[in-house]
């Protein structure tokens, strides 16, 4: 299966040669293509679109944010060189190039909706593949999101593409609800506690905003039933089960939660030892085989802010703040209520997920994160008046 999606990803270069728009194909291929094939094909594709990538009218704050990140990463990475620096720097450069391409190439409302629609299609396809793998217990694995094992990154992708996106794209409520239920189901079989909680919070937020009193009544009944179900299903042993939603409340002796706390404290110590950062790509060497957690095979601190602080120091913290500043700034400029709600839901999802995992470590997830930043900036640019 990885071969099929990788071939599809390679076709991007030939699509651009014929002067065709490649983003829809890229979104579909992204879920299963080999990360190295994805990086190589995307780099060649973006080079053929050099003039679009490096247009002079890129948003100033976005340009400053990306320039700061890229330049400081290069300086610190060169001074404190590690074996992962080159690949991580290429990954960062590629993500920024993709961000600029999205910002410069989407210039009207129709193109904006078209790209979001294909993102949703890719998420639905990923969900259907995951369901087939789960039902028939297939041993299918790729280096991207399609995998028989649980994958927190894939769950986040599904959260955005099948829970957040349908609320904007699908106008028929029945189809919208079915798509969201599919996404929530796949997130649940992926045992991703954080993404499931985010999904439920966003669904509750959207349903509360309904103007119809009848719909509100139905929703209240539905959530009352869900609450009643969880109340009756509760067992004290659930607090110790890392796959249970209840376990997020247990910081006394839940293994997963305690490991994450230890990683955060270890990150704080590393940050204090080197306020200028340990260099881009240093996370793996610092956290793998560490002596503060029981499981010492963590490649990063499972927290985006801690990750950036360890690798890039004080500037890393500034980059984290500027990332969300750019999204919030874009959100404030949007006039269309539906698009504004879409960007808000993306911002909430990114912010909460950044506390439980790293947005900028995995190459595929990093590209996806920059895609979301690009779409929020495009929405701001178009303003949707």
Short mmCIF file of C-alpha atoms in Angstrom, two decimals:
data_model
loop_
_atom_site.label_atom_id
_atom_site.label_comp_id
_atom_site.label_asym_id
_atom_site.label_seq_id
_atom_site.Cartn_x
_atom_site.Cartn_y
_atom_site.Cartn_z
CA UNK A 1 0.00 0.00 0.00
CA UNK A 2 2.88 2.36 0.75
CA UNK A 3 4.17 1.73 -2.78
CA UNK A 4 0.85 2.84 -4.29
CA UNK A 5 0.73 6.10 -2.34
CA UNK A 6 4.43 6.73 -2.99
CA UNK A 7 3.87 6.37 -6.75
CA UNK A 8 0.98 8.81 -6.43
CA UNK A 9 3.27 11.21 -4.57
CA UNK A 10 5.95 10.96 -7.27
CA UNK A 11 3.34 11.94 -9.86
CA UNK A 12 3.23 15.43 -8.32
CA UNK A 13 6.35 16.44 -10.22
CA UNK A 14 4.84 15.41 -13.56
CA UNK A 15 1.60 17.19 -12.71
CA UNK A 16 3.44 20.46 -12.14
CA UNK A 17 5.35 20.05 -15.42
CA UNK A 18 1.97 20.16 -17.17
CA UNK A 19 1.20 23.32 -15.20
CA UNK A 20 -1.49 21.66 -13.12
CA UNK A 21 -2.46 22.35 -9.51
CA UNK A 22 -0.88 19.61 -7.36
CA UNK A 23 -2.19 20.19 -3.81
CA UNK A 24 -5.31 17.95 -4.07
CA UNK A 25 -3.20 14.98 -5.17
CA UNK A 26 -0.63 15.78 -2.50
CA UNK A 27 -3.25 15.67 0.26
CA UNK A 28 -4.45 12.22 -0.83
CA UNK A 29 -0.93 10.79 -1.25
CA UNK A 30 0.28 12.23 2.08
CA UNK A 31 -1.60 9.70 4.22
CA UNK A 32 0.32 6.66 2.92
CA UNK A 33 3.43 7.75 1.05
CA UNK A 34 6.91 6.99 2.35
CA UNK A 35 8.18 10.15 4.16
CA UNK A 36 11.40 10.23 2.16
CA UNK A 37 9.50 9.91 -1.11
CA UNK A 38 7.14 12.63 0.09
CA UNK A 39 10.03 14.96 0.95
CA UNK A 40 11.90 14.35 -2.30
CA UNK A 41 8.86 14.65 -4.55
CA UNK A 42 7.55 17.74 -2.75
CA UNK A 43 10.96 19.44 -2.93
CA UNK A 44 11.24 18.87 -6.70
CA UNK A 45 7.63 20.00 -7.16
CA UNK A 46 8.11 23.20 -5.18
CA UNK A 47 11.32 23.97 -7.06
CA UNK A 48 9.32 23.91 -10.31
CA UNK A 49 7.00 26.43 -8.64
CA UNK A 50 9.86 28.58 -7.38
CA UNK A 51 8.25 31.87 -8.44
CA UNK A 52 5.04 31.05 -6.58
CA UNK A 53 6.86 29.94 -3.42
CA UNK A 54 9.00 33.05 -3.19
CA UNK A 55 6.58 35.79 -4.17
CA UNK A 56 7.33 39.12 -2.51
CA UNK A 57 3.82 39.64 -1.12
CA UNK A 58 4.00 37.04 1.68
CA UNK A 59 2.43 38.22 4.93
CA UNK A 60 5.07 40.17 6.90
CA UNK A 61 4.51 38.57 10.31
CA UNK A 62 4.48 35.13 8.67
CA UNK A 63 7.75 35.90 6.88
CA UNK A 64 9.42 37.17 10.08
CA UNK A 65 8.24 34.09 11.99
CA UNK A 66 9.59 31.65 9.38
CA UNK A 67 12.85 33.59 8.86
CA UNK A 68 13.53 33.65 12.61
CA UNK A 69 12.89 29.92 12.93
CA UNK A 70 14.98 29.00 9.88
CA UNK A 71 17.93 31.30 10.56
CA UNK A 72 18.22 30.56 14.28
CA UNK A 73 17.89 26.82 13.66
CA UNK A 74 20.73 27.01 11.16
CA UNK A 75 22.99 29.01 13.48
CA UNK A 76 22.43 26.88 16.60
CA UNK A 77 22.44 23.66 14.60
CA UNK A 78 25.77 24.57 13.00
CA UNK A 79 27.38 25.53 16.32
CA UNK A 80 26.00 22.46 18.13
CA UNK A 81 25.99 20.01 15.26
CA UNK A 82 24.32 16.62 15.63
CA UNK A 83 23.66 13.76 13.23
CA UNK A 84 19.97 14.67 12.80
CA UNK A 85 20.57 18.36 12.05
CA UNK A 86 20.73 18.17 8.25
CA UNK A 87 17.57 16.08 7.85
CA UNK A 88 15.67 18.20 10.40
CA UNK A 89 16.77 21.44 8.71
CA UNK A 90 15.67 20.14 5.29
CA UNK A 91 12.34 19.13 6.86
CA UNK A 92 11.87 22.62 8.30
CA UNK A 93 12.85 24.32 5.03
CA UNK A 94 10.47 22.11 3.07
CA UNK A 95 7.59 22.86 5.46
CA UNK A 96 8.17 26.61 5.16
CA UNK A 97 8.33 26.38 1.35
CA UNK A 98 5.01 24.50 1.36
CA UNK A 99 3.51 27.15 3.66
CA UNK A 100 4.56 29.95 1.29
CA UNK A 101 3.26 28.03 -1.72
CA UNK A 102 -0.15 27.56 -0.12
CA UNK A 103 -0.31 31.23 0.86
CA UNK A 104 0.68 32.47 -2.61
CA UNK A 105 -1.21 29.97 -4.78
CA UNK A 106 -4.68 30.08 -3.20
CA UNK A 107 -6.13 33.41 -4.25
CA UNK A 108 -9.89 33.00 -4.17
CA UNK A 109 -12.66 31.45 -2.13
CA UNK A 110 -13.26 28.59 -4.60
CA UNK A 111 -9.65 27.41 -4.44
CA UNK A 112 -9.71 27.66 -0.64
CA UNK A 113 -12.77 25.42 -0.35
CA UNK A 114 -11.44 23.01 -2.98
CA UNK A 115 -8.26 22.37 -1.01
CA UNK A 116 -10.11 21.90 2.27
CA UNK A 117 -12.49 19.50 0.53
CA UNK A 118 -9.60 17.33 -0.67
CA UNK A 119 -8.11 17.39 2.81
CA UNK A 120 -11.41 16.02 4.08
CA UNK A 121 -11.45 13.34 1.35
CA UNK A 122 -7.97 12.21 2.39
CA UNK A 123 -9.12 11.95 6.01
CA UNK A 124 -12.21 9.92 5.06
CA UNK A 125 -10.05 7.60 2.93
CA UNK A 126 -7.65 7.15 5.85
CA UNK A 127 -10.56 6.34 8.17
CA UNK A 128 -12.00 3.73 5.79
CA UNK A 129 -8.60 2.07 5.40
CA UNK A 130 -8.18 2.05 9.20
CA UNK A 131 -11.61 0.46 9.64
CA UNK A 132 -10.81 -2.27 7.11
CA UNK A 133 -7.46 -2.93 8.82
CA UNK A 134 -9.18 -3.14 12.22
CA UNK A 135 -12.14 -5.29 11.15
CA UNK A 136 -10.10 -7.83 9.19
CA UNK A 137 -7.06 -7.56 11.50
CA UNK A 138 -4.73 -6.88 8.58
CA UNK A 139 -1.03 -6.45 9.23
CA UNK A 140 -0.69 -3.41 6.96
CA UNK A 141 1.85 -0.76 7.84
CA UNK A 142 3.37 2.30 6.21
CA UNK A 143 5.86 4.93 7.36
CA UNK A 144 3.07 7.52 7.19
CA UNK A 145 -0.42 7.43 8.76
CA UNK A 146 -1.74 4.10 7.45
CA UNK A 147 -0.79 1.54 10.07
CA UNK A 148 -2.29 -1.40 11.93
CA UNK A 149 -0.75 -0.05 15.13
CA UNK A 150 -2.12 2.86 17.13
CA UNK A 151 -0.85 6.21 15.91
CA UNK A 152 -1.39 9.48 17.74
CA UNK A 153 -0.27 11.52 14.73
CA UNK A 154 -2.75 9.79 12.43
CA UNK A 155 -5.51 10.39 14.98
CA UNK A 156 -4.76 14.12 14.96
CA UNK A 157 -4.92 14.14 11.16
CA UNK A 158 -8.28 12.36 11.35
CA UNK A 159 -9.50 14.81 14.01
CA UNK A 160 -8.90 17.80 11.72
CA UNK A 161 -10.03 16.22 8.44
CA UNK A 162 -13.12 14.32 9.58
CA UNK A 163 -14.33 16.18 12.68
CA UNK A 164 -13.31 19.82 12.16
CA UNK A 165 -13.45 20.07 8.34
CA UNK A 166 -16.93 18.56 7.68
CA UNK A 167 -18.48 21.30 9.83
CA UNK A 168 -17.38 23.77 7.15
CA UNK A 169 -17.62 21.70 3.96
CA UNK A 170 -20.63 19.37 4.33
CA UNK A 171 -23.88 21.30 4.33
CA UNK A 172 -26.24 18.35 4.78
CA UNK A 173 -26.29 17.68 8.51
CA UNK A 174 -26.87 13.94 8.20
CA UNK A 175 -23.77 13.44 6.03
CA UNK A 176 -21.81 15.78 8.28
CA UNK A 177 -22.77 13.83 11.41
CA UNK A 178 -21.95 10.48 9.73
CA UNK A 179 -18.50 11.74 8.71
CA UNK A 180 -17.81 13.05 12.22
CA UNK A 181 -18.96 9.76 13.78
CA UNK A 182 -16.63 7.87 11.44
CA UNK A 183 -13.74 10.06 12.54
CA UNK A 184 -14.53 9.72 16.25
CA UNK A 185 -14.85 5.94 15.88
CA UNK A 186 -11.43 5.60 14.22
CA UNK A 187 -9.83 7.90 16.81
CA UNK A 188 -11.31 5.70 19.56
CA UNK A 189 -9.96 2.43 18.05
CA UNK A 190 -6.60 4.19 17.75
CA UNK A 191 -6.62 4.58 21.56
CA UNK A 192 -5.79 8.27 21.28
CA UNK A 193 -7.13 9.76 24.51
CA UNK A 194 -6.15 13.36 23.80
CA UNK A 195 -7.61 13.47 20.29
CA UNK A 196 -10.82 11.80 21.43
CA UNK A 197 -11.24 14.39 24.19
CA UNK A 198 -10.57 17.23 21.73
CA UNK A 199 -13.12 15.75 19.31
CA UNK A 200 -15.80 15.49 22.01
CA UNK A 201 -15.11 19.06 23.19
CA UNK A 202 -15.40 20.45 19.66
CA UNK A 203 -18.59 18.50 18.98
CA UNK A 204 -20.12 19.78 22.22
CA UNK A 205 -19.03 23.33 21.34
CA UNK A 206 -20.62 23.13 17.89
CA UNK A 207 -23.88 21.58 19.08
CA UNK A 208 -24.33 24.18 21.83
CA UNK A 209 -24.19 26.88 19.14
CA UNK A 210 -27.27 25.49 17.38
CA UNK A 211 -30.08 28.04 17.27
CA UNK A 212 -32.85 25.49 17.06
CA UNK A 213 -34.29 24.68 20.50
CA UNK A 214 -35.38 21.28 19.20
CA UNK A 215 -31.78 20.43 18.20
CA UNK A 216 -30.54 21.70 21.54
CA UNK A 217 -33.04 19.45 23.29
CA UNK A 218 -31.89 16.45 21.22
CA UNK A 219 -28.27 17.25 21.98
CA UNK A 220 -28.94 17.60 25.71
CA UNK A 221 -30.67 14.21 25.68
CA UNK A 222 -27.78 12.67 23.74
CA UNK A 223 -25.10 14.02 26.04
CA UNK A 224 -27.16 13.06 29.10
CA UNK A 225 -27.21 9.51 27.80
CA UNK A 226 -23.45 9.59 27.11
CA UNK A 227 -22.80 10.93 30.61
CA UNK A 228 -25.07 8.25 32.11
CA UNK A 229 -23.26 5.57 30.10
CA UNK A 230 -19.78 6.71 31.23
CA UNK A 231 -21.02 7.07 34.81
CA UNK A 232 -22.29 3.49 34.91
CA UNK A 233 -19.28 2.15 33.01
CA UNK A 234 -16.84 3.79 35.40
CA UNK A 235 -14.62 1.48 37.34
CA UNK A 236 -11.74 2.58 39.56
CA UNK A 237 -9.44 0.30 37.55
CA UNK A 238 -10.07 2.54 34.52
CA UNK A 239 -7.89 5.19 36.13
CA UNK A 240 -4.91 2.88 35.71
CA UNK A 241 -5.66 1.91 32.10
CA UNK A 242 -3.61 4.10 29.73
CA UNK A 243 -6.17 3.62 26.93
CA UNK A 244 -9.09 4.80 29.08
CA UNK A 245 -10.39 8.36 29.01
CA UNK A 246 -10.63 8.27 32.79
CA UNK A 247 -6.86 7.79 33.07
CA UNK A 248 -6.21 11.42 32.10
CA UNK A 249 -7.44 12.35 35.59
CA UNK A 250 -4.93 10.15 37.37
CA UNK A 251 -1.63 11.90 38.08
CA UNK A 252 -0.96 9.87 41.20
CA UNK A 253 0.11 6.54 39.75
CA UNK A 254 -0.94 6.34 36.08
CA UNK A 255 2.16 5.25 34.17
CA UNK A 256 1.60 7.30 31.01
CA UNK A 257 0.80 10.53 32.85
CA UNK A 258 3.76 10.17 35.22
CA UNK A 259 6.12 9.48 32.33
CA UNK A 260 4.94 12.66 30.60
CA UNK A 261 5.44 14.70 33.77
CA UNK A 262 8.96 13.33 34.13
CA UNK A 263 9.70 14.26 30.51
CA UNK A 264 8.48 17.81 31.12
CA UNK A 265 10.63 18.19 34.23
CA UNK A 266 13.62 16.75 32.40
CA UNK A 267 13.01 19.24 29.56
CA UNK A 268 12.96 22.08 32.08
CA UNK A 269 16.34 20.95 33.43
CA UNK A 270 17.80 20.75 29.92
CA UNK A 271 16.44 24.20 29.12
CA UNK A 272 17.98 25.71 32.26
CA UNK A 273 21.33 24.15 31.40
CA UNK A 274 21.30 25.73 27.95
CA UNK A 275 19.02 28.74 27.47
CA UNK A 276 20.19 29.16 23.85
CA UNK A 277 19.14 25.64 22.95
CA UNK A 278 20.87 22.35 22.24
CA UNK A 279 20.45 22.58 18.47
CA UNK A 280 17.93 21.52 15.87
CA UNK A 281 17.63 17.72 15.83
CA UNK A 282 19.15 17.26 19.30
CA UNK A 283 15.94 15.96 20.88
CA UNK A 284 16.49 12.30 20.00
CA UNK A 285 20.01 12.18 21.46
CA UNK A 286 18.86 13.93 24.65
CA UNK A 287 15.70 11.93 25.35
CA UNK A 288 16.42 8.47 23.95
CA UNK A 289 18.00 6.30 26.66
CA UNK A 290 17.39 9.01 29.28
CA UNK A 291 17.62 8.15 32.97
CA UNK A 292 14.50 9.92 34.27
CA UNK A 293 11.72 7.76 32.80
CA UNK A 294 10.95 4.06 33.18
CA UNK A 295 10.59 3.66 29.41
CA UNK A 296 13.73 5.31 28.09
CA UNK A 297 12.87 5.05 24.38
CA UNK A 298 11.17 8.45 24.04
CA UNK A 299 12.57 10.51 21.12
CA UNK A 300 11.12 13.78 22.45
CA UNK A 301 9.31 15.23 25.52
CA UNK A 302 5.76 14.73 24.18
CA UNK A 303 5.12 18.45 24.47
CA UNK A 304 5.69 20.98 21.67
CA UNK A 305 6.71 23.89 23.89
CA UNK A 306 9.18 21.73 25.82
CA UNK A 307 10.53 20.32 22.56
CA UNK A 308 11.20 23.78 21.08
CA UNK A 309 12.64 25.07 24.37
CA UNK A 310 15.11 22.18 24.56
CA UNK A 311 16.23 22.40 20.92
CA UNK A 312 16.11 26.18 20.35
CA UNK A 313 16.10 27.61 23.87
CA UNK A 314 14.45 30.97 24.56
CA UNK A 315 14.01 31.55 20.82
CA UNK A 316 12.16 28.22 20.63
CA UNK A 317 9.64 29.49 23.19
CA UNK A 318 9.24 32.67 21.11
CA UNK A 319 8.68 30.56 17.97
CA UNK A 320 5.95 28.60 19.77
CA UNK A 321 4.20 31.83 20.77
CA UNK A 322 4.60 33.35 17.29
CA UNK A 323 3.12 30.24 15.70
CA UNK A 324 -0.13 30.63 17.61
CA UNK A 325 0.03 34.43 17.35
CA UNK A 326 -0.06 34.14 13.54
CA UNK A 327 -3.06 31.80 13.61
CA UNK A 328 -4.98 33.94 16.12
CA UNK A 329 -4.13 37.08 14.14
CA UNK A 330 -5.53 35.40 11.01
CA UNK A 331 -8.64 34.33 12.91
CA UNK A 332 -9.40 37.89 14.01
CA UNK A 333 -9.32 39.22 10.44
CA UNK A 334 -11.84 36.72 9.04
CA UNK A 335 -15.38 37.97 8.61
CA UNK A 336 -17.21 34.88 7.34
CA UNK A 337 -18.67 33.15 10.42
CA UNK A 338 -18.28 29.59 9.12
CA UNK A 339 -14.65 30.05 8.08
CA UNK A 340 -13.90 31.85 11.34
CA UNK A 341 -15.37 28.92 13.29
CA UNK A 342 -13.28 26.51 11.18
CA UNK A 343 -10.03 28.34 11.96
CA UNK A 344 -10.98 28.59 15.65
CA UNK A 345 -11.53 24.82 15.83
CA UNK A 346 -8.16 24.24 14.15
CA UNK A 347 -6.48 26.59 16.63
CA UNK A 348 -8.07 24.85 19.63
CA UNK A 349 -7.05 21.44 18.27
CA UNK A 350 -3.46 22.48 17.59
CA UNK A 351 -3.11 24.17 20.97
CA UNK A 352 -4.43 21.24 23.03
CA UNK A 353 -2.53 18.65 21.00
CA UNK A 354 0.69 20.64 21.41
CA UNK A 355 0.50 19.94 25.15
CA UNK A 356 0.42 16.16 24.75
CA UNK A 357 2.66 15.66 21.71
CA UNK A 358 5.13 17.39 19.39
CA UNK A 359 3.80 19.08 16.26
CA UNK A 360 7.25 19.58 14.72
CA UNK A 361 9.06 16.24 15.12
CA UNK A 362 7.39 13.79 12.76
CA UNK A 363 7.93 14.92 9.14
CA UNK A 364 4.41 14.16 7.89
CA UNK A 365 2.73 15.77 10.90
CA UNK A 366 4.98 18.83 10.55
CA UNK A 367 3.96 19.27 6.90
CA UNK A 368 0.32 18.94 7.93
CA UNK A 369 0.75 21.51 10.71
CA UNK A 370 2.24 24.00 8.24
CA UNK A 371 -0.63 23.26 5.84
CA UNK A 372 -3.07 24.29 8.58
CA UNK A 373 -1.05 27.43 9.28
CA UNK A 374 -1.09 28.18 5.55
CA UNK A 375 -4.85 27.72 5.27
CA UNK A 376 -5.48 30.00 8.25
CA UNK A 377 -3.23 32.67 6.67
CA UNK A 378 -5.03 32.30 3.32
CA UNK A 379 -8.40 32.71 5.06
CA UNK A 380 -7.10 35.92 6.60
CA UNK A 381 -5.75 37.15 3.25
CA UNK A 382 -9.01 36.51 1.42
CA UNK A 383 -11.00 37.87 4.41
CA UNK A 384 -14.17 36.31 2.94
CA UNK A 385 -16.03 39.59 2.83
#
